[in-house]
Amino acid sequence: MKILWVDDEIEMLKPHIIFLTTKGYEVEVATNGYDAIDMIKEQRFDIVFLDEHMPGITGLQTLPLIKEQDASIPVVMVTKSEEENVMEEALGSKIADYLIKPVRPSQMLLCLKKVLENQRLVSEKVTTDYRQSFMGLSDQINACVDIEDWKRLFVKLEKWEVELADGGDSTMDEVLAMQKKDANQAFFKFVQNNYQDWHNGGIHNFSLNSVNAISKGVFPLLDQSKKVFMLVIDNLRFDHWLALKDLIQMYYSVVREDVCCSILPTATMYARNSLFAGLTPNQIATMHPDCWVGEDEEGFKNLHEETLLLRQFERYKRTEGVQFVKASNALTGGKVMEHYSKIKQADFSVLVINFIDMISHARTDMEMIKELASDEAAFRSLAKSWFEHSQLRELLEKLSEDDIHVVLTSDHGTSRVKNPVKIQGEKNTNTNLRYKLGRNLKYPSKNVYEVNRPNDIGLPHPQVSTKYIFGRPYDYFVYKNNFSQFSATYHDTFQHGGISLEEMLIPFVVLSPK
């Protein structure tokens, strides 16, 4: 175990360091907070002992800088002061423990065992609990008969994934990955067998989904005379929400943690337009042709979201004032805060932010981002880091102070693709890797959900012979020309448009100001 001890009087602590060394600990030292931060940037420590009273920057000032570099590292505050405000500030900053000077070597050894053993025990408990739940989850996969069953199962799987990544062992990570793969394969068959029936039965009356999310999830809040702010983060998966949850709960209480089912294709031009219109894509194209740009047409596909939202309010005879803001830059700050007075005054306001979608695309194109978001756990960490340092946090704090409720959701999630599937199509076939539409498509039928009559699932059909196909979990479509090159380019990237738990089942969270 490697300890970093930060104290401006470190020379006086040599006996303590020697004692810990004889007990098998490796001890590195720093005499000020700045040096400590530099050392944490360069190497990994298991625990930090941090003196509160130091020249330059104090221990309390150093603590958040340490957490910024490595949020998981336990920090023990060492102080001469027992003043209540000092302890409250340290504990509020999530220290692992604190010691009052003068510190005896035996106290330090006890503290080390308590903190580090606690981490080990938590890790072992998470692993044991998942092992005990494994068979029950497997039975639940086989027992899912409707979309609500799948939502409940998916939430459990995502929570286990986050818990195991934070505190379990890599063996259990692999077991869970296999279990999620089994669940995804079964979910694909479930969607294949039931998706058309959902639309025939009336997607507006179906379980919470892209089409009815605002009418079922937002209008009831407005009916209670609550001001509502809707935050739509493109590509936000349910596990991303779990990663952000602790940060958001600093300002808000979670009153509803639900799952919304994205329509097919799980792509922005379909799912997000449907979210704001409260209509299926085919209904939008028919009822609002001025707001629909087809796949084969030039132009941006999501330019009319605000218009579609206002028309949905008109259709439901809603009279609330609406404010709509779209931001694509990483911090979202300037543009959003410029509009804050209007957001505050509006009965219902919407912010669309594309940053996580930008990470997904950049991960495909940039090797550095691919390294930073190498897997689901790293992707969650990157999303959390972005949120923590963005001005969305400031925005949520202000919204909470002004007693404005928040609905957090997305248009669709993403699937980490592994398996290239050969496909042939005409030149005007769309470019998405997880779904295709067009004429004369050739593909292995067992690898897709095929829809020959798009109207049956609420989709436009540009030509009479147009069909849609949707990829299975983990698959991506690659043309035969340059197959090896393109399959290598897109292997292990995060894509959307097809059928998987991660793409279709997205967070819908209602938050109440604290």
Short mmCIF file of C-alpha atoms in Angstrom, two decimals:
data_model
loop_
_atom_site.label_atom_id
_atom_site.label_comp_id
_atom_site.label_asym_id
_atom_site.label_seq_id
_atom_site.Cartn_x
_atom_site.Cartn_y
_atom_site.Cartn_z
CA MET A 1 0.00 0.00 0.00
CA LYS A 2 1.31 3.43 -0.98
CA ILE A 3 0.78 6.44 1.29
CA LEU A 4 1.24 10.13 0.48
CA TRP A 5 1.84 12.18 3.63
CA VAL A 6 1.48 15.93 3.20
CA ASP A 7 2.78 18.08 6.07
CA ASP A 8 5.00 21.18 6.18
CA GLU A 9 6.72 19.71 9.29
CA ILE A 10 7.42 16.35 7.69
CA GLU A 11 10.94 16.19 9.16
CA MET A 12 9.43 15.88 12.62
CA LEU A 13 7.39 12.88 11.50
CA LYS A 14 10.28 10.63 10.46
CA PRO A 15 9.69 8.20 13.37
CA HIS A 16 6.10 7.74 12.21
CA ILE A 17 7.24 7.14 8.63
CA ILE A 18 9.81 4.58 9.74
CA PHE A 19 7.14 2.84 11.84
CA LEU A 20 4.74 2.60 8.87
CA THR A 21 7.56 1.37 6.63
CA THR A 22 8.30 -1.49 9.04
CA LYS A 23 4.60 -2.41 8.81
CA GLY A 24 4.91 -2.85 5.03
CA TYR A 25 3.61 0.53 3.81
CA GLU A 26 5.43 2.62 1.20
CA VAL A 27 5.43 6.28 2.23
CA GLU A 28 6.00 9.28 -0.05
CA VAL A 29 6.09 12.80 1.42
CA ALA A 30 5.24 16.35 0.35
CA THR A 31 5.65 19.56 2.33
CA ASN A 32 2.88 21.57 0.67
CA GLY A 33 -0.38 21.17 -1.22
CA TYR A 34 1.02 22.15 -4.61
CA ASP A 35 3.69 19.43 -4.54
CA ALA A 36 1.08 16.92 -3.38
CA ILE A 37 -1.13 17.65 -6.39
CA ASP A 38 1.82 17.25 -8.76
CA MET A 39 2.70 13.89 -7.19
CA ILE A 40 -0.90 12.63 -7.46
CA LYS A 41 -0.89 13.58 -11.14
CA GLU A 42 2.21 11.46 -11.72
CA GLN A 43 1.57 8.36 -9.58
CA ARG A 44 -1.14 6.37 -7.87
CA PHE A 45 -1.56 6.46 -4.08
CA ASP A 46 -3.83 4.28 -1.97
CA ILE A 47 -4.39 6.93 0.71
CA VAL A 48 -3.36 10.50 1.58
CA PHE A 49 -2.64 11.94 5.04
CA LEU A 50 -3.21 15.68 4.70
CA ASP A 51 -2.20 18.31 7.27
CA GLU A 52 -4.81 21.05 7.61
CA HIS A 53 -2.45 23.90 8.70
CA MET A 54 0.15 24.49 5.98
CA PRO A 55 1.59 27.64 4.42
CA GLY A 56 0.58 28.42 0.84
CA ILE A 57 -2.67 26.53 0.54
CA THR A 58 -4.28 24.84 3.53
CA GLY A 59 -5.32 21.23 3.74
CA LEU A 60 -8.97 22.19 3.19
CA GLN A 61 -7.96 24.09 0.04
CA THR A 62 -5.82 21.19 -1.16
CA LEU A 63 -8.53 18.58 -0.56
CA PRO A 64 -10.84 19.47 -3.50
CA LEU A 65 -7.80 19.68 -5.80
CA ILE A 66 -6.87 16.13 -4.79
CA LYS A 67 -10.44 14.93 -5.41
CA GLU A 68 -10.38 16.65 -8.81
CA GLN A 69 -7.37 14.56 -9.78
CA ASP A 70 -8.65 11.31 -8.26
CA ALA A 71 -12.11 11.27 -6.71
CA SER A 72 -11.69 7.72 -5.39
CA ILE A 73 -8.55 8.26 -3.30
CA PRO A 74 -9.30 8.31 0.46
CA VAL A 75 -7.98 11.36 2.32
CA VAL A 76 -7.39 11.50 6.07
CA MET A 77 -7.28 15.04 7.47
CA VAL A 78 -4.67 15.67 10.19
CA THR A 79 -5.30 18.84 12.21
CA LYS A 80 -4.43 20.58 15.45
CA SER A 81 -7.93 22.03 15.58
CA GLU A 82 -11.05 20.43 16.93
CA GLU A 83 -13.17 23.41 15.91
CA GLU A 84 -16.57 22.29 14.72
CA ASN A 85 -16.55 24.37 11.52
CA VAL A 86 -13.21 22.89 10.41
CA MET A 87 -14.45 19.35 10.94
CA GLU A 88 -17.77 20.06 9.24
CA GLU A 89 -16.03 21.49 6.18
CA ALA A 90 -13.63 18.55 5.99
CA LEU A 91 -16.39 15.97 6.44
CA GLY A 92 -18.54 17.80 3.90
CA SER A 93 -15.70 17.42 1.42
CA LYS A 94 -15.90 13.63 1.87
CA ILE A 95 -12.74 12.90 3.82
CA ALA A 96 -12.33 9.26 4.82
CA ASP A 97 -11.33 10.08 8.42
CA TYR A 98 -9.56 12.70 10.53
CA LEU A 99 -6.89 12.65 13.24
CA ILE A 100 -6.08 15.26 15.90
CA LYS A 101 -2.41 16.14 16.50
CA PRO A 102 -0.26 14.97 18.12
CA VAL A 103 -0.78 11.67 16.34
CA ARG A 104 0.61 8.43 17.74
CA PRO A 105 1.90 5.76 15.29
CA SER A 106 -0.65 3.27 16.64
CA GLN A 107 -3.46 5.71 15.80
CA MET A 108 -2.24 5.99 12.23
CA LEU A 109 -2.01 2.23 11.86
CA LEU A 110 -5.56 1.80 13.16
CA CYS A 111 -6.79 4.52 10.79
CA LEU A 112 -5.09 2.85 7.82
CA LYS A 113 -6.63 -0.49 8.60
CA LYS A 114 -10.07 1.05 9.13
CA VAL A 115 -10.08 3.06 5.90
CA LEU A 116 -8.38 0.59 3.58
CA GLU A 117 -10.05 -2.49 5.07
CA ASN A 118 -13.40 -0.77 4.71
CA GLN A 119 -12.74 -0.37 0.98
CA ARG A 120 -11.84 -4.05 0.72
CA LEU A 121 -14.92 -5.13 2.67
CA VAL A 122 -17.18 -2.97 0.52
CA SER A 123 -15.63 -4.47 -2.61
CA GLU A 124 -16.08 -8.00 -1.30
CA LYS A 125 -19.69 -7.32 -0.31
CA VAL A 126 -20.57 -5.93 -3.74
CA THR A 127 -19.04 -8.99 -5.40
CA THR A 128 -20.80 -11.39 -3.01
CA ASP A 129 -24.15 -9.64 -3.41
CA TYR A 130 -23.93 -9.82 -7.21
CA ARG A 131 -23.02 -13.52 -7.08
CA GLN A 132 -26.11 -14.13 -4.97
CA SER A 133 -28.26 -12.13 -7.40
CA PHE A 134 -26.89 -13.79 -10.53
CA MET A 135 -29.38 -16.64 -10.80
CA GLY A 136 -32.31 -14.38 -9.99
CA LEU A 137 -31.27 -11.98 -12.77
CA SER A 138 -30.89 -14.86 -15.22
CA ASP A 139 -34.37 -16.11 -14.35
CA GLN A 140 -35.69 -12.56 -14.76
CA ILE A 141 -34.22 -12.35 -18.29
CA ASN A 142 -36.18 -15.44 -19.28
CA ALA A 143 -39.35 -14.22 -17.52
CA CYS A 144 -39.67 -10.78 -19.16
CA VAL A 145 -43.05 -10.65 -20.92
CA ASP A 146 -43.58 -6.89 -21.41
CA ILE A 147 -41.59 -3.69 -21.68
CA GLU A 148 -42.06 -2.84 -18.00
CA ASP A 149 -40.37 -6.14 -17.09
CA TRP A 150 -37.45 -5.20 -19.33
CA LYS A 151 -37.18 -1.75 -17.81
CA ARG A 152 -37.01 -3.15 -14.27
CA LEU A 153 -34.41 -5.74 -15.29
CA PHE A 154 -32.31 -3.19 -17.17
CA VAL A 155 -32.18 -0.81 -14.20
CA LYS A 156 -30.93 -3.66 -11.99
CA LEU A 157 -28.25 -4.64 -14.52
CA GLU A 158 -27.06 -1.04 -14.92
CA LYS A 159 -26.85 -0.52 -11.16
CA TRP A 160 -24.84 -3.71 -10.79
CA GLU A 161 -22.52 -2.61 -13.60
CA VAL A 162 -21.79 0.70 -11.89
CA GLU A 163 -21.37 -0.89 -8.44
CA LEU A 164 -19.03 -3.61 -9.68
CA ALA A 165 -16.95 -1.12 -11.67
CA ASP A 166 -16.62 1.07 -8.57
CA GLY A 167 -15.93 -1.64 -6.04
CA GLY A 168 -16.00 -5.19 -7.37
CA ASP A 169 -13.45 -7.38 -9.10
CA SER A 170 -12.71 -7.79 -12.80
CA THR A 171 -13.94 -11.41 -12.81
CA MET A 172 -17.43 -10.31 -11.85
CA ASP A 173 -17.25 -7.53 -14.46
CA GLU A 174 -16.81 -10.23 -17.10
CA VAL A 175 -19.65 -12.33 -15.70
CA LEU A 176 -21.99 -9.34 -15.74
CA ALA A 177 -20.94 -8.47 -19.30
CA MET A 178 -21.92 -11.99 -20.38
CA GLN A 179 -25.23 -11.68 -18.54
CA LYS A 180 -25.94 -8.34 -20.20
CA LYS A 181 -25.13 -9.90 -23.57
CA ASP A 182 -27.71 -12.64 -22.90
CA ALA A 183 -30.23 -9.99 -21.85
CA ASN A 184 -29.59 -7.93 -24.98
CA GLN A 185 -30.04 -10.91 -27.28
CA ALA A 186 -33.36 -11.73 -25.61
CA PHE A 187 -34.41 -8.07 -25.72
CA PHE A 188 -33.73 -7.91 -29.46
CA LYS A 189 -36.06 -10.86 -30.06
CA PHE A 190 -38.66 -9.27 -27.79
CA VAL A 191 -38.59 -6.00 -29.76
CA GLN A 192 -38.61 -7.87 -33.05
CA ASN A 193 -41.74 -9.75 -32.00
CA ASN A 194 -43.62 -6.85 -30.36
CA TYR A 195 -42.59 -3.48 -31.79
CA GLN A 196 -45.20 -3.41 -34.55
CA ASP A 197 -47.95 -4.37 -32.08
CA TRP A 198 -46.98 -1.44 -29.84
CA HIS A 199 -47.65 0.94 -32.72
CA ASN A 200 -50.84 -0.84 -33.79
CA GLY A 201 -52.12 -0.50 -30.23
CA GLY A 202 -51.36 3.23 -30.20
CA ILE A 203 -47.87 4.34 -29.26
CA HIS A 204 -49.39 7.40 -27.52
CA ASN A 205 -51.07 5.10 -24.99
CA PHE A 206 -48.10 2.79 -24.63
CA SER A 207 -45.53 2.78 -21.81
CA LEU A 208 -43.45 5.96 -21.45
CA ASN A 209 -41.67 6.49 -24.78
CA SER A 210 -40.30 9.15 -27.13
CA VAL A 211 -43.75 10.05 -28.43
CA ASN A 212 -45.61 10.49 -25.14
CA ALA A 213 -42.79 11.49 -22.76
CA ILE A 214 -43.87 15.14 -22.58
CA SER A 215 -47.62 14.51 -22.46
CA LYS A 216 -47.28 11.76 -19.83
CA GLY A 217 -44.18 12.94 -17.98
CA VAL A 218 -44.21 16.74 -18.13
CA PHE A 219 -47.82 17.90 -18.46
CA PRO A 220 -48.82 16.36 -15.08
CA LEU A 221 -46.11 18.48 -13.41
CA LEU A 222 -47.34 21.62 -15.17
CA ASP A 223 -50.89 20.76 -14.07
CA GLN A 224 -49.64 21.11 -10.49
CA SER A 225 -48.62 24.72 -11.29
CA LYS A 226 -44.93 23.80 -11.08
CA LYS A 227 -42.32 25.48 -13.20
CA VAL A 228 -40.46 22.76 -15.10
CA PHE A 229 -37.03 22.73 -16.74
CA MET A 230 -36.40 19.82 -19.12
CA LEU A 231 -32.76 18.90 -19.70
CA VAL A 232 -32.32 16.69 -22.78
CA ILE A 233 -28.78 15.32 -23.03
CA ASP A 234 -28.27 13.62 -26.39
CA ASN A 235 -26.90 10.05 -26.03
CA LEU A 236 -27.33 10.00 -22.24
CA ARG A 237 -27.47 6.35 -21.18
CA PHE A 238 -28.96 5.12 -17.94
CA ASP A 239 -25.52 4.29 -16.54
CA HIS A 240 -24.45 7.88 -17.28
CA TRP A 241 -27.36 9.08 -15.17
CA LEU A 242 -26.21 6.83 -12.32
CA ALA A 243 -22.72 8.38 -12.59
CA LEU A 244 -24.15 11.91 -12.40
CA LYS A 245 -26.69 11.16 -9.68
CA ASP A 246 -24.57 12.09 -6.64
CA LEU A 247 -23.58 15.44 -8.17
CA ILE A 248 -27.17 16.31 -9.06
CA GLN A 249 -28.44 15.31 -5.63
CA MET A 250 -26.44 18.16 -4.13
CA TYR A 251 -29.23 20.43 -5.38
CA TYR A 252 -32.17 18.16 -6.12
CA SER A 253 -34.08 15.22 -4.66
CA VAL A 254 -35.01 12.39 -7.03
CA VAL A 255 -38.79 12.00 -6.94
CA ARG A 256 -39.07 9.74 -9.98
CA GLU A 257 -36.34 7.55 -11.48
CA ASP A 258 -37.97 6.04 -14.54
CA VAL A 259 -37.06 4.60 -17.92
CA CYS A 260 -38.30 5.96 -21.23
CA CYS A 261 -38.34 3.74 -24.34
CA SER A 262 -36.78 5.37 -27.39
CA ILE A 263 -38.53 4.73 -30.70
CA LEU A 264 -36.78 3.16 -33.66
CA PRO A 265 -34.51 4.19 -35.19
CA THR A 266 -32.72 5.19 -32.00
CA ALA A 267 -31.30 8.20 -33.82
CA THR A 268 -31.62 11.92 -33.20
CA MET A 269 -33.64 12.88 -36.28
CA TYR A 270 -36.34 10.34 -35.36
CA ALA A 271 -36.35 10.03 -31.57
CA ARG A 272 -35.74 13.68 -30.67
CA ASN A 273 -38.16 15.10 -33.24
CA SER A 274 -40.77 12.68 -31.89
CA LEU A 275 -40.02 13.73 -28.31
CA PHE A 276 -40.73 17.39 -29.03
CA ALA A 277 -43.57 16.81 -31.49
CA GLY A 278 -45.37 14.17 -29.44
CA LEU A 279 -45.84 12.32 -32.74
CA THR A 280 -44.32 9.43 -34.64
CA PRO A 281 -41.92 10.38 -37.46
CA ASN A 282 -44.55 9.43 -40.04
CA GLN A 283 -47.11 11.64 -38.31
CA ILE A 284 -44.63 14.54 -38.28
CA ALA A 285 -43.91 14.12 -41.99
CA THR A 286 -47.67 14.03 -42.73
CA MET A 287 -48.96 16.70 -40.33
CA HIS A 288 -45.95 19.04 -40.33
CA PRO A 289 -44.15 18.56 -43.68
CA ASP A 290 -42.42 21.93 -43.21
CA CYS A 291 -40.67 20.48 -40.13
CA TRP A 292 -39.55 17.13 -41.55
CA VAL A 293 -36.37 16.66 -43.62
CA GLY A 294 -36.11 13.11 -44.93
CA GLU A 295 -32.98 10.98 -44.98
CA ASP A 296 -32.66 11.47 -48.75
CA GLU A 297 -33.10 15.25 -48.56
CA GLU A 298 -30.43 17.91 -48.09
CA GLY A 299 -30.38 19.91 -44.88
CA PHE A 300 -30.19 19.51 -41.11
CA LYS A 301 -32.71 17.07 -39.67
CA ASN A 302 -33.37 18.74 -36.30
CA LEU A 303 -33.78 22.42 -37.09
CA HIS A 304 -37.47 22.57 -36.16
CA GLU A 305 -37.54 21.09 -32.65
CA GLU A 306 -38.77 24.30 -31.02
CA THR A 307 -41.57 24.65 -33.58
CA LEU A 308 -42.61 21.02 -33.06
CA LEU A 309 -42.64 21.53 -29.28
CA LEU A 310 -44.82 24.65 -29.54
CA ARG A 311 -47.20 22.84 -31.88
CA GLN A 312 -47.49 19.96 -29.41
CA PHE A 313 -48.49 22.45 -26.71
CA GLU A 314 -51.04 23.99 -29.08
CA ARG A 315 -52.43 20.56 -29.97
CA TYR A 316 -53.01 19.79 -26.30
CA LYS A 317 -54.41 23.31 -25.76
CA ARG A 318 -51.64 24.12 -23.28
CA THR A 319 -51.24 27.81 -22.46
CA GLU A 320 -47.94 27.74 -20.57
CA GLY A 321 -45.08 29.97 -21.66
CA VAL A 322 -42.29 27.93 -23.30
CA GLN A 323 -38.56 28.72 -23.59
CA PHE A 324 -36.29 26.57 -25.82
CA VAL A 325 -32.46 26.63 -25.81
CA LYS A 326 -30.07 24.39 -27.71
CA ALA A 327 -26.35 24.29 -26.87
CA SER A 328 -23.64 22.11 -28.38
CA ASN A 329 -20.47 23.55 -26.83
CA ALA A 330 -18.78 21.67 -24.02
CA LEU A 331 -19.44 24.04 -21.13
CA THR A 332 -22.84 25.27 -22.32
CA GLY A 333 -22.27 28.20 -20.01
CA GLY A 334 -22.44 31.46 -21.94
CA LYS A 335 -25.43 30.63 -24.06
CA VAL A 336 -27.46 29.06 -21.25
CA MET A 337 -26.76 31.69 -18.63
CA GLU A 338 -27.58 34.42 -21.17
CA HIS A 339 -31.07 32.93 -21.34
CA TYR A 340 -31.44 32.24 -17.61
CA SER A 341 -33.82 35.11 -16.90
CA LYS A 342 -36.16 33.82 -19.64
CA ILE A 343 -35.78 30.23 -18.35
CA LYS A 344 -36.66 31.42 -14.85
CA GLN A 345 -39.77 33.24 -16.04
CA ALA A 346 -41.06 30.48 -18.36
CA ASP A 347 -43.55 27.90 -17.12
CA PHE A 348 -41.74 25.27 -19.16
CA SER A 349 -38.21 25.54 -20.50
CA VAL A 350 -36.02 23.11 -22.43
CA LEU A 351 -32.26 22.82 -22.84
CA VAL A 352 -30.85 20.42 -25.44
CA ILE A 353 -27.17 19.67 -24.96
CA ASN A 354 -25.16 17.51 -27.38
CA PHE A 355 -21.88 17.09 -25.50
CA ILE A 356 -22.10 13.35 -24.74
CA ASP A 357 -23.07 12.76 -28.37
CA MET A 358 -19.96 14.74 -29.32
CA ILE A 359 -17.84 12.45 -27.12
CA SER A 360 -19.29 9.40 -28.90
CA HIS A 361 -18.41 10.77 -32.33
CA ALA A 362 -15.01 12.09 -31.25
CA ARG A 363 -14.20 8.68 -29.77
CA THR A 364 -14.60 7.20 -33.26
CA ASP A 365 -12.48 9.86 -34.94
CA MET A 366 -9.83 10.71 -32.33
CA GLU A 367 -7.45 8.20 -30.76
CA MET A 368 -7.02 10.33 -27.63
CA ILE A 369 -10.77 10.33 -26.89
CA LYS A 370 -10.89 6.60 -27.59
CA GLU A 371 -8.26 6.11 -24.91
CA LEU A 372 -10.10 8.37 -22.45
CA ALA A 373 -13.42 6.55 -23.05
CA SER A 374 -11.97 3.08 -23.57
CA ASP A 375 -14.99 1.22 -22.16
CA GLU A 376 -18.34 1.86 -20.45
CA ALA A 377 -16.76 2.67 -17.08
CA ALA A 378 -14.34 5.16 -18.65
CA PHE A 379 -17.17 6.68 -20.70
CA ARG A 380 -19.16 7.18 -17.48
CA SER A 381 -16.15 8.78 -15.82
CA LEU A 382 -15.63 11.15 -18.75
CA ALA A 383 -19.32 12.11 -18.75
CA LYS A 384 -19.17 12.75 -15.00
CA SER A 385 -16.02 14.84 -15.31
CA TRP A 386 -17.62 16.90 -18.07
CA PHE A 387 -20.73 17.54 -15.98
CA GLU A 388 -18.75 18.32 -12.85
CA HIS A 389 -16.73 21.01 -14.62
CA SER A 390 -19.48 22.37 -16.86
CA GLN A 391 -21.74 25.24 -15.98
CA LEU A 392 -24.68 22.85 -15.92
CA ARG A 393 -23.89 22.46 -12.23
CA GLU A 394 -24.22 26.21 -11.71
CA LEU A 395 -27.43 26.14 -13.74
CA LEU A 396 -28.96 23.37 -11.61
CA GLU A 397 -27.99 25.18 -8.41
CA LYS A 398 -29.75 28.35 -9.59
CA LEU A 399 -32.79 26.39 -10.76
CA SER A 400 -33.04 24.72 -7.36
CA GLU A 401 -32.79 28.08 -5.57
CA ASP A 402 -35.64 29.37 -7.75
CA ASP A 403 -37.83 26.34 -6.95
CA ILE A 404 -37.92 25.03 -10.52
CA HIS A 405 -38.47 21.28 -11.04
CA VAL A 406 -36.22 19.43 -13.47
CA VAL A 407 -36.91 16.59 -15.88
CA LEU A 408 -33.69 14.92 -17.06
CA THR A 409 -33.87 12.64 -20.09
CA SER A 410 -32.42 11.86 -23.52
CA ASP A 411 -33.52 10.96 -27.01
CA HIS A 412 -31.59 7.67 -27.19
CA GLY A 413 -28.53 5.90 -25.82
CA THR A 414 -25.62 4.12 -27.48
CA SER A 415 -24.37 0.57 -27.98
CA ARG A 416 -20.71 -0.42 -27.95
CA VAL A 417 -20.44 -2.32 -31.23
CA LYS A 418 -18.20 -5.32 -31.84
CA ASN A 419 -19.52 -7.34 -34.80
CA PRO A 420 -19.36 -6.08 -38.42
CA VAL A 421 -22.22 -7.25 -40.66
CA LYS A 422 -21.82 -7.08 -44.45
CA ILE A 423 -24.50 -5.16 -46.31
CA GLN A 424 -25.14 -4.00 -49.86
CA GLY A 425 -27.29 -1.07 -50.95
CA GLU A 426 -27.79 1.64 -53.51
CA LYS A 427 -25.69 4.82 -53.45
CA ASN A 428 -28.36 6.86 -51.69
CA THR A 429 -28.65 4.43 -48.75
CA ASN A 430 -28.21 6.28 -45.44
CA THR A 431 -24.85 6.18 -43.67
CA ASN A 432 -25.88 5.17 -40.10
CA LEU A 433 -24.09 2.03 -38.91
CA ARG A 434 -26.96 0.64 -36.79
CA TYR A 435 -29.92 1.01 -39.13
CA LYS A 436 -30.46 1.31 -42.86
CA LEU A 437 -33.32 2.34 -45.09
CA GLY A 438 -33.54 2.14 -48.84
CA ARG A 439 -34.33 -0.12 -51.75
CA ASN A 440 -32.60 -3.30 -52.85
CA LEU A 441 -30.81 -3.81 -49.55
CA LYS A 442 -28.96 -7.11 -49.25
CA TYR A 443 -27.96 -8.46 -45.84
CA PRO A 444 -28.04 -11.61 -43.70
CA SER A 445 -31.68 -11.62 -42.53
CA LYS A 446 -30.89 -13.36 -39.24
CA ASN A 447 -28.79 -10.34 -38.20
CA VAL A 448 -31.52 -7.70 -38.48
CA TYR A 449 -35.04 -6.66 -37.59
CA GLU A 450 -36.57 -6.10 -41.02
CA VAL A 451 -39.53 -3.77 -41.63
CA ASN A 452 -40.98 -3.90 -45.15
CA ARG A 453 -43.91 -1.58 -44.41
CA PRO A 454 -42.50 1.41 -42.50
CA ASN A 455 -45.95 2.87 -41.80
CA ASP A 456 -46.64 -0.11 -39.56
CA ILE A 457 -44.08 1.19 -37.07
CA GLY A 458 -44.72 4.90 -37.50
CA LEU A 459 -41.95 5.66 -40.02
CA PRO A 460 -42.07 7.53 -43.34
CA HIS A 461 -41.47 5.65 -46.58
CA PRO A 462 -39.75 7.91 -49.12
CA GLN A 463 -40.48 5.38 -51.88
CA VAL A 464 -42.96 2.53 -52.16
CA SER A 465 -40.23 -0.10 -51.99
CA THR A 466 -38.32 1.49 -49.08
CA LYS A 467 -37.60 -0.84 -46.19
CA TYR A 468 -35.87 -0.34 -42.85
CA ILE A 469 -33.51 -2.74 -41.12
CA PHE A 470 -32.22 -2.43 -37.55
CA GLY A 471 -29.05 -4.00 -36.18
CA ARG A 472 -28.83 -6.43 -33.30
CA PRO A 473 -27.00 -5.41 -30.11
CA TYR A 474 -23.24 -5.09 -30.75
CA ASP A 475 -23.59 -5.31 -34.58
CA TYR A 476 -22.73 -2.60 -37.10
CA PHE A 477 -23.34 -2.51 -40.84
CA VAL A 478 -20.35 -2.30 -43.20
CA TYR A 479 -20.38 -2.31 -46.99
CA LYS A 480 -18.47 -5.04 -48.81
CA ASN A 481 -16.18 -2.48 -50.45
CA ASN A 482 -13.26 -1.79 -48.09
CA PHE A 483 -14.87 -4.10 -45.53
CA SER A 484 -11.67 -4.71 -43.56
CA GLN A 485 -10.78 -1.02 -43.35
CA PHE A 486 -14.20 0.18 -42.20
CA SER A 487 -14.86 -2.72 -39.85
CA ALA A 488 -11.56 -1.92 -38.10
CA THR A 489 -12.40 1.81 -37.97
CA TYR A 490 -15.75 1.32 -36.25
CA HIS A 491 -14.99 -1.75 -34.13
CA ASP A 492 -15.47 -1.05 -30.40
CA THR A 493 -17.09 2.36 -30.95
CA PHE A 494 -20.32 3.68 -29.41
CA GLN A 495 -23.08 3.85 -32.03
CA HIS A 496 -26.84 4.35 -32.05
CA GLY A 497 -29.78 3.71 -34.33
CA GLY A 498 -30.41 0.02 -33.71
CA ILE A 499 -31.87 -2.23 -31.03
CA SER A 500 -30.23 -2.75 -27.66
CA LEU A 501 -31.11 -2.16 -24.04
CA GLU A 502 -28.58 0.67 -23.83
CA GLU A 503 -29.93 2.47 -26.93
CA MET A 504 -33.66 2.07 -26.33
CA LEU A 505 -34.06 2.27 -22.54
CA ILE A 506 -33.02 5.76 -21.46
CA PRO A 507 -33.37 7.70 -18.19
CA PHE A 508 -36.43 9.79 -17.43
CA VAL A 509 -35.81 11.41 -14.07
CA VAL A 510 -37.96 13.96 -12.24
CA LEU A 511 -36.10 16.13 -9.74
CA SER A 512 -37.51 18.30 -6.97
CA PRO A 513 -35.56 21.30 -5.58
CA LYS A 514 -33.98 20.76 -2.16
#
